[in-house]
Coordinates of C-alpha atoms and ligand atoms in Angstrom, one line a residue:
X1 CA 0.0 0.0 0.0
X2 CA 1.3 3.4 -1.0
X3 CA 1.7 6.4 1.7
X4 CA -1.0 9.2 1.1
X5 CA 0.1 12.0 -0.8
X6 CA -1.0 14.5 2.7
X7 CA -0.8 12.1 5.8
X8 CA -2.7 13.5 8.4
X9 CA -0.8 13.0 11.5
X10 CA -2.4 11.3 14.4
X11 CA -1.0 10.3 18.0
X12 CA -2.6 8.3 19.8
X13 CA -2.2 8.1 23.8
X14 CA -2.7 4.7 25.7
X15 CA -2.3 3.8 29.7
X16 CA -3.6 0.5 29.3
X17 CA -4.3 -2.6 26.7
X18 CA -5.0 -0.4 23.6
X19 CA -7.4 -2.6 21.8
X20 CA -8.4 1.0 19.9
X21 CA -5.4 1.7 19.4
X22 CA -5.4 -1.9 17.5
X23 CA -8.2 -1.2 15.7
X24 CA -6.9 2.0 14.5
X25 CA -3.7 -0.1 13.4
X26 CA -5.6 -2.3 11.6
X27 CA -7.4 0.0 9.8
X28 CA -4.1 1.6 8.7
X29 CA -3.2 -1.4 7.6
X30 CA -5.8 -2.4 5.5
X31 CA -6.2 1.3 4.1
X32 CA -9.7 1.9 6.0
X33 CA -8.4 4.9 7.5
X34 CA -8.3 7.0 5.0
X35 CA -5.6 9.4 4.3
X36 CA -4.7 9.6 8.7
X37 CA -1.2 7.7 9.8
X38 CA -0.2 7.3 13.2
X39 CA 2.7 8.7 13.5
X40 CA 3.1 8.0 17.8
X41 CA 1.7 6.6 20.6
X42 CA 2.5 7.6 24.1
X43 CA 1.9 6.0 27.5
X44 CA 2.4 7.1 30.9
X45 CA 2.9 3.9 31.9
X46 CA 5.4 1.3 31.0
X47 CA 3.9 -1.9 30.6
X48 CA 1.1 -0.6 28.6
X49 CA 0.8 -3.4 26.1
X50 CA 0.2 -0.7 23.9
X51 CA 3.4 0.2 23.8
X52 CA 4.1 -3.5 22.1
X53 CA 1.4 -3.0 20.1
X54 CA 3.1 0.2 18.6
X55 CA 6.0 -1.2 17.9
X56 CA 5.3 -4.4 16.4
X57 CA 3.9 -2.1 14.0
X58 CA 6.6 0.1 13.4
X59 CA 4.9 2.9 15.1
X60 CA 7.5 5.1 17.5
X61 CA 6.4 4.7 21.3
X62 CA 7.3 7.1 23.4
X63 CA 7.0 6.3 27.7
X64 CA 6.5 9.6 29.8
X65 CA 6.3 8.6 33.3
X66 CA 4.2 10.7 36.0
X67 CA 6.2 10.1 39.3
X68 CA 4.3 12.4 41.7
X69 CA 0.8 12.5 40.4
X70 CA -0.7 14.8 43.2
X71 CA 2.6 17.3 43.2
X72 CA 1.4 20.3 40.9
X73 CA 4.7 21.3 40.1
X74 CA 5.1 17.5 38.8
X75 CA 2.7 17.5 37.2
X76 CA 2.6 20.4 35.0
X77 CA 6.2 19.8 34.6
X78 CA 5.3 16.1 33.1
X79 CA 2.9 18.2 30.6
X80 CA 5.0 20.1 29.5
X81 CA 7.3 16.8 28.7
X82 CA 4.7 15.3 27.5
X83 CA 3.7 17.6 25.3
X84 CA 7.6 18.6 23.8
X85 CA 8.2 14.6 23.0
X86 CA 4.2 15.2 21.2
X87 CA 5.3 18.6 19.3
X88 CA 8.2 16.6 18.1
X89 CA 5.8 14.1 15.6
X90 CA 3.6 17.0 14.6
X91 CA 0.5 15.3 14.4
X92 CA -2.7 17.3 13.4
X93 CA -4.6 15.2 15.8
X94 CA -4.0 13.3 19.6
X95 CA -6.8 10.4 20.1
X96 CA -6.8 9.8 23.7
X97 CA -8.1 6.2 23.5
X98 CA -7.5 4.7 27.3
X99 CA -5.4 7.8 28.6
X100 CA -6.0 7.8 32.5
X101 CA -4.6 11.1 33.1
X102 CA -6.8 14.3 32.8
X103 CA -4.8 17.0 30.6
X104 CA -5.0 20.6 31.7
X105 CA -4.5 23.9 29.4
X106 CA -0.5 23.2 29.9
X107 CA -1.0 20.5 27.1
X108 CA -4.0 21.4 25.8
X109 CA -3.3 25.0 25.2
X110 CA 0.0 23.2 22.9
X111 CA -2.5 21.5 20.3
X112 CA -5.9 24.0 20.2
X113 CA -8.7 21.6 19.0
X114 CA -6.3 19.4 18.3
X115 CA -6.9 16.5 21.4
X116 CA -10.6 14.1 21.4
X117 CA -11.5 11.5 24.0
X118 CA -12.8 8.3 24.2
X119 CA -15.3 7.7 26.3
X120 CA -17.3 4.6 27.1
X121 CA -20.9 6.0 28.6
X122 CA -22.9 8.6 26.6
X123 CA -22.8 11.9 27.1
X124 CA -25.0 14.8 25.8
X125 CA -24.5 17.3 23.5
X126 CA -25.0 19.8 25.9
X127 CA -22.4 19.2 28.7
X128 CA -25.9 18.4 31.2
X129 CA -26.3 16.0 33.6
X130 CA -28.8 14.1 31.5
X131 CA -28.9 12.4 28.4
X132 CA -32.0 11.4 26.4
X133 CA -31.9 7.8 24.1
X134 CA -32.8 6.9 20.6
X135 CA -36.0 5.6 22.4
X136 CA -36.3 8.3 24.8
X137 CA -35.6 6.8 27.7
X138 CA -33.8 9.7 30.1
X139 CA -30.4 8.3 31.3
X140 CA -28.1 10.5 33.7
X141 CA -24.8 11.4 32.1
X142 CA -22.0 9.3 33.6
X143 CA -18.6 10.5 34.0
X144 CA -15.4 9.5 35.5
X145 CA -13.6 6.5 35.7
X146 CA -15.5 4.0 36.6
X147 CA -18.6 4.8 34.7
X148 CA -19.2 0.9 33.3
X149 CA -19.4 0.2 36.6
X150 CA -21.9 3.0 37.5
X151 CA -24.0 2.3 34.5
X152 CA -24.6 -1.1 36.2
X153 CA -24.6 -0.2 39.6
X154 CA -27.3 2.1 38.7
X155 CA -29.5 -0.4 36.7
X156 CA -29.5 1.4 33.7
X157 CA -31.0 -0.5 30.8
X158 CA -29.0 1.1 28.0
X159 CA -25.8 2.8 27.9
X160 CA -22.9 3.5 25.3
X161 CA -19.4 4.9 24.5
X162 CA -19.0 9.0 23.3
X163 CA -15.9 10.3 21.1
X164 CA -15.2 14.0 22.2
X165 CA -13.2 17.2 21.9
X166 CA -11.0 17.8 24.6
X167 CA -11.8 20.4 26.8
X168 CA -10.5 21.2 30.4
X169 CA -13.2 20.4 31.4
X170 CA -13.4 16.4 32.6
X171 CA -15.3 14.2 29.6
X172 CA -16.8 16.8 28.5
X173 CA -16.5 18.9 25.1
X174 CA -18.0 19.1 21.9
X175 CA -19.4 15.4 20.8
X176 CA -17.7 14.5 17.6
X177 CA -19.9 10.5 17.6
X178 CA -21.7 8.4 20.0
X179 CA -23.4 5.0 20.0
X180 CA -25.7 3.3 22.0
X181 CA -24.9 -0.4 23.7
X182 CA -27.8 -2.0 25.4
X183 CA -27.2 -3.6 28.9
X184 CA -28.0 -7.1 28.9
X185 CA -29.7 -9.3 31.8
X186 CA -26.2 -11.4 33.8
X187 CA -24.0 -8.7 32.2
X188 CA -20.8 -7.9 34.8
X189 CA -18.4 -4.6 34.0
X190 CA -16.3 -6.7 32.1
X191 CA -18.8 -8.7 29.6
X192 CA -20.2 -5.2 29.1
X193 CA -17.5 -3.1 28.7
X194 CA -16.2 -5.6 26.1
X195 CA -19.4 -5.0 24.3
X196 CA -19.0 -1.6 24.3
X197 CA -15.3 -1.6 23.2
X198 CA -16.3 -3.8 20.1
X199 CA -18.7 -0.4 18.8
X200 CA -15.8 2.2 19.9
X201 CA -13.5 0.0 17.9
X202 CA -15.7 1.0 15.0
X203 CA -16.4 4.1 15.9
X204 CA -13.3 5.4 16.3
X205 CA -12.1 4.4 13.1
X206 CA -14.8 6.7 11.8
X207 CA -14.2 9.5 13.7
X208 CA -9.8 9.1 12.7
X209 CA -11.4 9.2 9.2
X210 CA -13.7 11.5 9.2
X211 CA -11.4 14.3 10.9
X212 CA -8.5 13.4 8.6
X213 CA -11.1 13.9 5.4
X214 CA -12.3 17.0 6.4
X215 CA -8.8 18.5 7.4
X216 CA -6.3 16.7 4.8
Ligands
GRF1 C1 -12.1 2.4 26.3 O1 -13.3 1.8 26.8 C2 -12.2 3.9 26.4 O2 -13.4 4.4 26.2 C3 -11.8 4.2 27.8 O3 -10.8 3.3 28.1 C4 -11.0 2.1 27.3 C5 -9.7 1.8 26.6 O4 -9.7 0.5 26.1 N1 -11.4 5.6 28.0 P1 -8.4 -0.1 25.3 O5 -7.2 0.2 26.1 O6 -8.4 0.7 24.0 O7 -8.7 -1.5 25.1

C-alpha cells in the first residue's frame, strides 16, 4: 500500500491494553483509515501493552512517566514533557483512547482543538447532567472513571461509548460521535465493557477518518 500523498498525523495516547489503538492499526493497515497515519503513541505507563502493540507495528512509542501524580509542580512539569516529546511528531490530531490522566491547558493549550477522547458512557451534547436515548428513555450522564461500573450499579437499561473534543473540562467537550450499547440481563463490568469496546472499535475508526477527510 502506497503512503498518502498528505498524511494526516495522528498520535494516539494509551495507559492500558490499547485494543483501539489496535483497531486504528488495523485500519491503517488495510487502508480503512483514509488518508490519517499514526505517527506516535505515548503511554504514561510502561507496561502498557500498547506500547508493544506500537511497535510491532513500526509505530515510534514514546513512555512519559508521571512520578508524583498529586505534586502540581510534577505535574505540569510532566505536561509540559509530555507535550515537547508530542510537538516533536507533529500530528494534526492526539486520540486519547484509554489515557488515564486528565490534561489541563499546559498541554491542551500546545494543540488547540487538536486533542478528542474516548469515552465509554454517553454523554450529551450539551455538557448536562442528563442524556436522552434513541427511544427516549432519560439516562443521567456518567462521567469518570468507573462509569461501566456506574452504568450497572445504577441499573441502567441502556448505555454507550461517546468520542469528544477535549476540553479542560473532565469528559466533557463538543461530541464529535456516539453509539448506543444495550445492557443485557447477567451482564458484569467486564462482559459489558467488552461489548462496548467492540462499537468504539468501529467508531473510532470513523471518527480518525472523518477528521482526517475534512482536514487533509
Ligand atoms: C475504552 O473503553 C475507552 O473508552 C476508555 O478506556 C478504554 C480503553 O480500552 N477511556 P483499550 O485500552 O483501547 O482496550
Amino acid at each position: 500500500m502506497n503512503a498518502p500523498a498528505h498524511p494526516y498525523r495522528v498520535a494516539v495516547f494509551v495507559s492500558g491494553s490499547g485494543s483501539n489503538l489496535q483497531a486504528l492499526l488495523d485500519a491503517q493497515q488495510t487502508g480503512d483509515l483514509g488518508n490519517a497515519e499514526i505517527v506516535l503513541v505515548v503511554s504514561d505507563r510502561a507496561d502498557a501493552y500498547g506500547l508493544q502493540r506500537a511497535l510491532k507495528h513500526g509505530v515510534a512509542a514514546a513512555f512519559v512517566p508521571l512520578r508524583r501524580p498529586r505534586d502540581p509542580a510534577v505535574r505540569a512539569e510532566w505536561e509540559h514533557r509530555l507535550a515537547d516529546v508530542t510537538a516533536a511528531f507533529t500530528p494534526d490530531l492526539i486520540v486519547l483512547a484509554g489515557f488515564m490522566r486528565v490534561l489541563s491547558p499546559v498541554f491542551l493549550d500546545r494543540f488547540p482543538n487538536r486533542v478528542i477522547n474516548q469515552h465509554p458512557a454517553l454523554l450529551p451534547d450539551d455538557g448536562g447532567d442528563a442524556f436522552t436515548t434513541s427511544c427516549g428513555v432519560v439516562i443521567p450522564a456518567l462521567r469518570g472513571a468507573h462509569v461501566v461500573a456506574d452504568a450497572l450499579r445504577l441499573g441502567l437499561p441502556i448505555t454507550g461509548c461517546t468520542i469528544h473534543r477535549v476540553t479542560p473540562a473532565v469528559d466533557d467537550g463538543p461530541v464529535l460521535a456516539r453509539a448506543e450499547v444495550p445492557i443485557l440481563p447477567g451482564d458484569t463490568e467486564e462482559t459489558l465493557h467488552e461489548r462496548i469496546k467492540q462499537v468504539e472499535h468501529r467508531l473510532i475508526v470513523e471518527v480518525v477518518t472523518r477528521l482526517a477527510r475534512l482536514n487533509g
